[in-house]
Coordinates of N, CA and C in Angstrom, one line a residue:
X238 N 0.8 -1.2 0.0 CA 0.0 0.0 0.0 C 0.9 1.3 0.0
X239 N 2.1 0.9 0.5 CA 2.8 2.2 0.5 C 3.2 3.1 -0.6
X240 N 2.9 2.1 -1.6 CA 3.5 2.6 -3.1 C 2.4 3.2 -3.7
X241 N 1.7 3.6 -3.1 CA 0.1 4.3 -3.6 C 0.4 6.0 -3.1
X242 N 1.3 6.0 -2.2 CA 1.4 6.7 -1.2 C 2.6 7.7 -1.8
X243 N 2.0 8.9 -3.2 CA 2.9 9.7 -3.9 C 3.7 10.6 -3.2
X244 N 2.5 11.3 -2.7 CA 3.2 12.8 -1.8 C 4.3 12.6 -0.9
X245 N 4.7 13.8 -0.9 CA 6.5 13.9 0.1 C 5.8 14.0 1.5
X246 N 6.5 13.5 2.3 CA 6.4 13.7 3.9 C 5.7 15.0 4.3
X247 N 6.8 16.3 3.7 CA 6.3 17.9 3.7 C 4.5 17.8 3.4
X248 N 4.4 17.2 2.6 CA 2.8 17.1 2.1 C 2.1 16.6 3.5
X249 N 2.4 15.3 3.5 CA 1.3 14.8 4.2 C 1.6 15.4 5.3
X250 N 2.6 15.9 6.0 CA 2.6 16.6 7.5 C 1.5 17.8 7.3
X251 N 1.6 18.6 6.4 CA 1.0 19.8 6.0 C -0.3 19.6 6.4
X252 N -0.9 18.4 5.1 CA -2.4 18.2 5.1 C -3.0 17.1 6.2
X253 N -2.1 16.1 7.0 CA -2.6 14.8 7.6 C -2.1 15.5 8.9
X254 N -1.2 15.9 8.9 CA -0.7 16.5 10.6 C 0.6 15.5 10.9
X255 N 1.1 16.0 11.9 CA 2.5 15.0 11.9 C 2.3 14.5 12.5
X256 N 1.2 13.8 13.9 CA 0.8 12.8 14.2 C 0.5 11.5 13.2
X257 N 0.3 11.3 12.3 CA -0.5 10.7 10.5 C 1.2 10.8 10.3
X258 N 1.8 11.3 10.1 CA 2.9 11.2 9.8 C 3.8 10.3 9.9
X259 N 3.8 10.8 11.7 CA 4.8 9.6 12.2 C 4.5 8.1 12.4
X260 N 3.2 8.3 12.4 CA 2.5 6.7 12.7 C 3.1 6.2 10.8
X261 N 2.6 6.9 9.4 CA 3.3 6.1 8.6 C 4.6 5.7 8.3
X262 N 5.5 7.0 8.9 CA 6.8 6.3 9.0 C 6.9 5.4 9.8
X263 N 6.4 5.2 11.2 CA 6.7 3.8 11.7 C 6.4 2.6 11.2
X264 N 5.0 2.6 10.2 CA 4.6 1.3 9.6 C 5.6 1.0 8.4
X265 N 6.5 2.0 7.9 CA 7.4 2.4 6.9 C 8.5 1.4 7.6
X266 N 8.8 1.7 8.5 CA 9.9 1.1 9.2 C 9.8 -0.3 9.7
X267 N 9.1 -0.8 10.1 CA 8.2 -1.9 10.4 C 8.5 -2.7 9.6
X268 N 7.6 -2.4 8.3 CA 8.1 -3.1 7.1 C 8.8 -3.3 6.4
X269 N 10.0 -2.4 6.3 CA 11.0 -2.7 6.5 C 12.0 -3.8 7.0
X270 N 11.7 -3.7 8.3 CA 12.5 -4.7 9.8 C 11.9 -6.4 9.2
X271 N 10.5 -6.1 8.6 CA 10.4 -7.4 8.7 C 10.7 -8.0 7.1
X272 N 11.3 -6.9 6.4 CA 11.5 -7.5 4.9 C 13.4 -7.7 4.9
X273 N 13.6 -7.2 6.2 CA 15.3 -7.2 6.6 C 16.0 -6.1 5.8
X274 N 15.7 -5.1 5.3 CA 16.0 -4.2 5.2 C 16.9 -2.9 6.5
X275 N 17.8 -3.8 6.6 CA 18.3 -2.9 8.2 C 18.7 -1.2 7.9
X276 N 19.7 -1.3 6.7 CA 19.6 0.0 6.0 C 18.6 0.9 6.3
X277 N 17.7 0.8 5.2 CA 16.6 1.4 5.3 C 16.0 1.5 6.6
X278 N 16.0 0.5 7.6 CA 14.8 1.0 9.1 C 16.3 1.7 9.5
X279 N 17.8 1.7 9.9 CA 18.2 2.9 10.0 C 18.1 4.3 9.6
X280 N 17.9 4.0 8.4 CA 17.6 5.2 7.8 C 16.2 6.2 8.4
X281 N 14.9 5.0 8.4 CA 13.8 6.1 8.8 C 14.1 6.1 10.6
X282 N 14.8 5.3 11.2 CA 14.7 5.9 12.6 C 15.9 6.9 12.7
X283 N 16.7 7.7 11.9 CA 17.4 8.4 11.9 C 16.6 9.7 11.6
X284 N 15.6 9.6 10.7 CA 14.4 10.6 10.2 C 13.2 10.9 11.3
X285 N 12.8 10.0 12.0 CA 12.3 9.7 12.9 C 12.7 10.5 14.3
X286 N 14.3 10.2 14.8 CA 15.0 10.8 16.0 C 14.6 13.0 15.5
X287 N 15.6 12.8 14.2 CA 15.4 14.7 13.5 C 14.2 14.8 13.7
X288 N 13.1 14.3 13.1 CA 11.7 15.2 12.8 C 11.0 14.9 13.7
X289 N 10.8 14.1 14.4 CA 9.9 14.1 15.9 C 10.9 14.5 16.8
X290 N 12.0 14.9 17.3 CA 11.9 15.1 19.0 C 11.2 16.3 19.4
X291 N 10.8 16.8 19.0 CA 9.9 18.0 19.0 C 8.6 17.7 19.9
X292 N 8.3 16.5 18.9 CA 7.2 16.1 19.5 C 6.9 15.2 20.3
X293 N 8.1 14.3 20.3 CA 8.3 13.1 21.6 C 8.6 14.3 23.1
X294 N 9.2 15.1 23.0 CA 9.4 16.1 23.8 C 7.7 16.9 24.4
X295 N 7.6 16.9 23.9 CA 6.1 18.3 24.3 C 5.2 16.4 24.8
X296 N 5.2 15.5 24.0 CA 4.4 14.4 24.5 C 5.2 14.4 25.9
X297 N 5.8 14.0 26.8 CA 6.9 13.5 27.6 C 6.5 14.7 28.7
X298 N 6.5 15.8 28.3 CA 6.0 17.0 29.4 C 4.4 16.6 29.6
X299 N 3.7 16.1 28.8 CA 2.0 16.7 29.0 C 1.8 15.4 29.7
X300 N 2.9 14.5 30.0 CA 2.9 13.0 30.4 C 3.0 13.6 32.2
X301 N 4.1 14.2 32.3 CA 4.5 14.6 33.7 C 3.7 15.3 34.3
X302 N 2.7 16.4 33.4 CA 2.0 17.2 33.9 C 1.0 16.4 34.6
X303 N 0.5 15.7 33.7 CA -0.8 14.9 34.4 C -0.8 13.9 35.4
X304 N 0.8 13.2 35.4 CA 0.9 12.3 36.1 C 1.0 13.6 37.5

């Protein structure tokens, strides 16, 4: 299914949210891991660590707040 899947990351963050985002790069990676592609799942958890800690960050605070 992924190959259905034209638009650049820039796109879909834009239009889907980077929540949608990072959930398909993890199934991106996933699939990967399980086709043995080690390269490649380096590669997107390298994309992964850059473009979310932003957001693993603000998640990780709204975690402490509430706890």
């Amino acid at each position: 299914y992924f190959n259905k899947l034209h638009h650049t990351d820039l796109w879909y963050q834009k239009v889907m949210g980077k929540e949608w985002l990072l959930k398909k790069v993890l199934l991106e990676t996933i699939n990967h891991f399980e086709l043995g592609n080690t390269d490649l799942v380096d590669s997107k958890l390298k994309f992964i660590e850059k473009s979310f800690v932003d957001f693993f960050k603000v998640e990780f605070k709204e975690i402490l707040v509430i706890s």
